[in-house]
Amino acid sequence: MMDVATQRIITALASGRALPSLQRRAAEIVGRQAEEIATMRRTLRHLEAWAGVHEHGEVA
Protein backbone atom coordinates (compact mmCIF):
# COMPACT_ATOMS: atom_id res chain seq x y z
CA MET A 1 0.00 0.00 0.00
CA MET A 2 1.46 3.33 -1.06
CA ASP A 3 1.25 6.42 1.06
CA VAL A 4 -0.37 9.60 -0.28
CA ALA A 5 2.95 11.32 -1.05
CA THR A 6 4.16 8.36 -3.12
CA GLN A 7 0.86 8.23 -5.00
CA ARG A 8 1.15 11.95 -5.83
CA ILE A 9 4.72 11.55 -7.06
CA ILE A 10 3.75 8.61 -9.29
CA THR A 11 0.76 10.53 -10.65
CA ALA A 12 2.96 13.55 -11.43
CA LEU A 13 5.55 11.34 -13.15
CA ALA A 14 2.90 9.53 -15.19
CA SER A 15 1.25 12.76 -16.32
CA GLY A 16 4.53 14.49 -17.17
CA ARG A 17 3.98 17.21 -14.56
CA ALA A 18 6.90 16.23 -12.35
CA LEU A 19 9.98 18.40 -12.07
CA PRO A 20 12.78 17.43 -14.45
CA SER A 21 15.03 16.52 -11.51
CA LEU A 22 12.38 14.13 -10.18
CA GLN A 23 11.95 12.64 -13.66
CA ARG A 24 15.72 12.07 -13.93
CA ARG A 25 15.86 10.48 -10.49
CA ALA A 26 12.93 8.20 -11.29
CA ALA A 27 14.64 7.16 -14.55
CA GLU A 28 17.84 6.36 -12.62
CA ILE A 29 15.91 4.22 -10.15
CA VAL A 30 14.06 2.35 -12.90
CA GLY A 31 17.34 1.78 -14.76
CA ARG A 32 19.03 0.44 -11.65
CA GLN A 33 16.08 -1.87 -10.96
CA ALA A 34 16.22 -3.15 -14.55
CA GLU A 35 19.92 -3.96 -14.08
CA GLU A 36 19.17 -5.77 -10.82
CA ILE A 37 16.40 -7.80 -12.48
CA ALA A 38 18.75 -8.78 -15.33
CA THR A 39 21.36 -9.88 -12.78
CA MET A 40 18.78 -11.96 -10.90
CA ARG A 41 17.66 -13.62 -14.15
CA ARG A 42 21.27 -14.52 -15.04
CA THR A 43 21.81 -15.89 -11.55
CA LEU A 44 18.63 -17.94 -11.81
CA ARG A 45 19.72 -19.40 -15.16
CA HIS A 46 23.10 -20.33 -13.68
CA LEU A 47 21.47 -21.93 -10.65
CA GLU A 48 19.07 -23.88 -12.86
CA ALA A 49 21.98 -25.11 -14.98
CA TRP A 50 23.97 -26.01 -11.86
CA ALA A 51 20.98 -27.89 -10.42
CA GLY A 52 20.60 -29.78 -13.69
CA VAL A 53 24.25 -30.82 -13.61
CA HIS A 54 23.98 -32.06 -10.04
CA GLU A 55 20.59 -33.70 -10.45
CA HIS A 56 21.27 -35.53 -13.73
CA GLY A 57 25.03 -35.51 -13.99
CA GLU A 58 24.81 -33.27 -17.07
CA VAL A 59 23.48 -29.86 -18.06
CA ALA A 60 19.71 -29.99 -18.40
GROMACS .gro file of N, CA and C in nm:
model
  180
    1MET      N    1   0.084  -0.117   0.000
    1MET     CA    2   0.000   0.000   0.000
    1MET      C    3   0.089   0.124   0.000
    2MET      N    4   0.066   0.211  -0.095
    2MET     CA    5   0.146   0.333  -0.106
    2MET      C    6   0.086   0.444  -0.020
    3ASP      N    7   0.175   0.528   0.032
    3ASP     CA    8   0.125   0.642   0.106
    3ASP      C    9   0.083   0.751   0.006
    4VAL      N   10   0.017   0.853   0.056
    4VAL     CA   11  -0.037   0.960  -0.028
    4VAL      C   12   0.074   1.032  -0.104
    5ALA      N   13   0.185   1.061  -0.039
    5ALA     CA   14   0.295   1.132  -0.105
    5ALA      C   15   0.349   1.051  -0.222
    6THR      N   16   0.366   0.921  -0.204
    6THR     CA   17   0.416   0.836  -0.312
    6THR      C   18   0.317   0.832  -0.426
    7GLN      N   19   0.189   0.823  -0.396
    7GLN     CA   20   0.086   0.823  -0.500
    7GLN      C   21   0.090   0.954  -0.580
    8ARG      N   22   0.109   1.065  -0.513
    8ARG     CA   23   0.115   1.195  -0.583
    8ARG      C   24   0.237   1.204  -0.673
    9ILE      N   25   0.349   1.154  -0.626
    9ILE     CA   26   0.472   1.155  -0.706
    9ILE      C   27   0.452   1.070  -0.831
   10ILE      N   28   0.397   0.950  -0.815
   10ILE     CA   29   0.375   0.861  -0.929
   10ILE      C   30   0.277   0.924  -1.028
   11THR      N   31   0.173   0.986  -0.978
   11THR     CA   32   0.076   1.053  -1.065
   11THR      C   33   0.142   1.167  -1.143
   12ALA      N   34   0.226   1.245  -1.076
   12ALA     CA   35   0.296   1.355  -1.143
   12ALA      C   36   0.392   1.303  -1.249
   13LEU      N   37   0.463   1.194  -1.217
   13LEU     CA   38   0.555   1.134  -1.315
   13LEU      C   39   0.478   1.082  -1.436
   14ALA      N   40   0.368   1.013  -1.411
   14ALA     CA   41   0.290   0.953  -1.519
   14ALA      C   42   0.227   1.060  -1.609
   15SER      N   43   0.191   1.171  -1.553
   15SER     CA   44   0.125   1.276  -1.632
   15SER      C   45   0.225   1.372  -1.696
   16GLY      N   46   0.352   1.359  -1.662
   16GLY     CA   47   0.453   1.449  -1.717
   16GLY      C   48   0.462   1.582  -1.645
   17ARG      N   49   0.398   1.595  -1.531
   17ARG     CA   50   0.398   1.721  -1.456
   17ARG      C   51   0.508   1.729  -1.350
   18ALA      N   52   0.586   1.624  -1.337
   18ALA     CA   53   0.690   1.623  -1.235
   18ALA      C   54   0.806   1.711  -1.277
   19LEU      N   55   0.879   1.760  -1.179
   19LEU     CA   56   0.998   1.840  -1.207
   19LEU      C   57   1.100   1.757  -1.282
   20PRO      N   58   1.178   1.819  -1.370
   20PRO     CA   59   1.278   1.743  -1.445
   20PRO      C   60   1.375   1.666  -1.355
   21SER      N   61   1.411   1.722  -1.240
   21SER     CA   62   1.503   1.652  -1.151
   21SER      C   63   1.438   1.526  -1.094
   22LEU      N   64   1.310   1.531  -1.066
   22LEU     CA   65   1.238   1.413  -1.018
   22LEU      C   66   1.227   1.309  -1.129
   23GLN      N   67   1.203   1.355  -1.252
   23GLN     CA   68   1.195   1.264  -1.366
   23GLN      C   69   1.329   1.193  -1.387
   24ARG      N   70   1.439   1.268  -1.378
   24ARG     CA   71   1.572   1.207  -1.393
   24ARG      C   72   1.598   1.105  -1.284
   25ARG      N   73   1.564   1.139  -1.162
   25ARG     CA   74   1.586   1.048  -1.049
   25ARG      C   75   1.503   0.921  -1.066
   26ALA      N   76   1.379   0.937  -1.107
   26ALA     CA   77   1.293   0.820  -1.129
   26ALA      C   78   1.351   0.732  -1.240
   27ALA      N   79   1.403   0.793  -1.346
   27ALA     CA   80   1.464   0.716  -1.455
   27ALA      C   81   1.587   0.641  -1.406
   28GLU      N   82   1.666   0.703  -1.319
   28GLU     CA   83   1.784   0.636  -1.262
   28GLU      C   84   1.742   0.515  -1.179
   29ILE      N   85   1.638   0.532  -1.099
   29ILE     CA   86   1.591   0.422  -1.015
   29ILE      C   87   1.539   0.307  -1.101
   30VAL      N   88   1.460   0.339  -1.202
   30VAL     CA   89   1.406   0.235  -1.290
   30VAL      C   90   1.520   0.164  -1.363
   31GLY      N   91   1.619   0.239  -1.409
   31GLY     CA   92   1.734   0.178  -1.476
   31GLY      C   93   1.811   0.085  -1.385
   32ARG      N   94   1.830   0.127  -1.262
   32ARG     CA   95   1.903   0.044  -1.165
   32ARG      C   96   1.823  -0.083  -1.134
   33GLN      N   97   1.692  -0.069  -1.122
   33GLN     CA   98   1.608  -0.187  -1.096
   33GLN      C   99   1.612  -0.283  -1.214
   34ALA      N  100   1.614  -0.230  -1.336
   34ALA     CA  101   1.622  -0.315  -1.455
   34ALA      C  102   1.753  -0.393  -1.456
   35GLU      N  103   1.863  -0.328  -1.417
   35GLU     CA  104   1.992  -0.396  -1.408
   35GLU      C  105   1.989  -0.506  -1.303
   36GLU      N  106   1.926  -0.478  -1.188
   36GLU     CA  107   1.917  -0.577  -1.082
   36GLU      C  108   1.833  -0.697  -1.126
   37ILE      N  109   1.724  -0.672  -1.198
   37ILE     CA  110   1.640  -0.780  -1.248
   37ILE      C  111   1.718  -0.866  -1.347
   38ALA      N  112   1.794  -0.802  -1.436
   38ALA     CA  113   1.875  -0.878  -1.533
   38ALA      C  114   1.978  -0.965  -1.460
   39THR      N  115   2.039  -0.911  -1.357
   39THR     CA  116   2.136  -0.988  -1.278
   39THR      C  117   2.068  -1.108  -1.211
   40MET      N  118   1.951  -1.086  -1.155
   40MET     CA  119   1.878  -1.196  -1.090
   40MET      C  120   1.841  -1.304  -1.191
   41ARG      N  121   1.802  -1.263  -1.312
   41ARG     CA  122   1.766  -1.362  -1.415
   41ARG      C  123   1.888  -1.445  -1.455
   42ARG      N  124   2.003  -1.378  -1.471
   42ARG     CA  125   2.127  -1.452  -1.504
   42ARG      C  126   2.162  -1.549  -1.393
   43THR      N  127   2.151  -1.503  -1.270
   43THR     CA  128   2.181  -1.589  -1.155
   43THR      C  129   2.086  -1.709  -1.153
   44LEU      N  130   1.960  -1.685  -1.178
   44LEU     CA  131   1.863  -1.794  -1.181
   44LEU      C  132   1.897  -1.896  -1.289
   45ARG      N  133   1.933  -1.848  -1.408
   45ARG     CA  134   1.972  -1.940  -1.516
   45ARG      C  135   2.093  -2.023  -1.476
   46HIS      N  136   2.191  -1.960  -1.412
   46HIS     CA  137   2.310  -2.033  -1.368
   46HIS      C  138   2.275  -2.136  -1.262
   47LEU      N  139   2.188  -2.099  -1.169
   47LEU     CA  140   2.147  -2.193  -1.065
   47LEU      C  141   2.068  -2.309  -1.124
   48GLU      N  142   1.983  -2.281  -1.221
   48GLU     CA  143   1.907  -2.388  -1.286
   48GLU      C  144   2.002  -2.483  -1.360
   49ALA      N  145   2.101  -2.428  -1.428
   49ALA     CA  146   2.198  -2.511  -1.498
   49ALA      C  147   2.279  -2.593  -1.398
   50TRP      N  148   2.321  -2.530  -1.290
   50TRP     CA  149   2.397  -2.601  -1.186
   50TRP      C  150   2.314  -2.714  -1.127
   51ALA      N  151   2.186  -2.687  -1.100
   51ALA     CA  152   2.098  -2.789  -1.042
   51ALA      C  153   2.082  -2.904  -1.140
   52GLY      N  154   2.072  -2.874  -1.268
   52GLY     CA  155   2.060  -2.978  -1.369
   52GLY      C  156   2.183  -3.066  -1.374
   53VAL      N  157   2.300  -3.005  -1.362
   53VAL     CA  158   2.425  -3.082  -1.361
   53VAL      C  159   2.428  -3.176  -1.242
   54HIS      N  160   2.389  -3.126  -1.126
   54HIS     CA  161   2.398  -3.206  -1.004
   54HIS      C  162   2.284  -3.307  -0.991
   55GLU      N  163   2.172  -3.278  -1.054
   55GLU     CA  164   2.059  -3.370  -1.045
   55GLU      C  165   2.074  -3.485  -1.145
   56HIS      N  166   2.123  -3.454  -1.265
   56HIS     CA  167   2.127  -3.553  -1.373
   56HIS      C  168   2.269  -3.590  -1.416
   57GLY      N  169   2.366  -3.523  -1.360
   57GLY     CA  170   2.503  -3.551  -1.399
   57GLY      C  171   2.541  -3.483  -1.529
   58GLU      N  172   2.451  -3.402  -1.584
   58GLU     CA  173   2.481  -3.327  -1.707
   58GLU      C  174   2.395  -3.202  -1.707
   59VAL      N  175   2.427  -3.110  -1.796
   59VAL     CA  176   2.348  -2.986  -1.806
   59VAL      C  177   2.213  -3.018  -1.862
   60ALA      N  178   2.108  -2.970  -1.796
   60ALA     CA  179   1.971  -2.999  -1.840
   60ALA      C  180   1.936  -2.917  -1.961
   0.00000   0.00000   0.00000
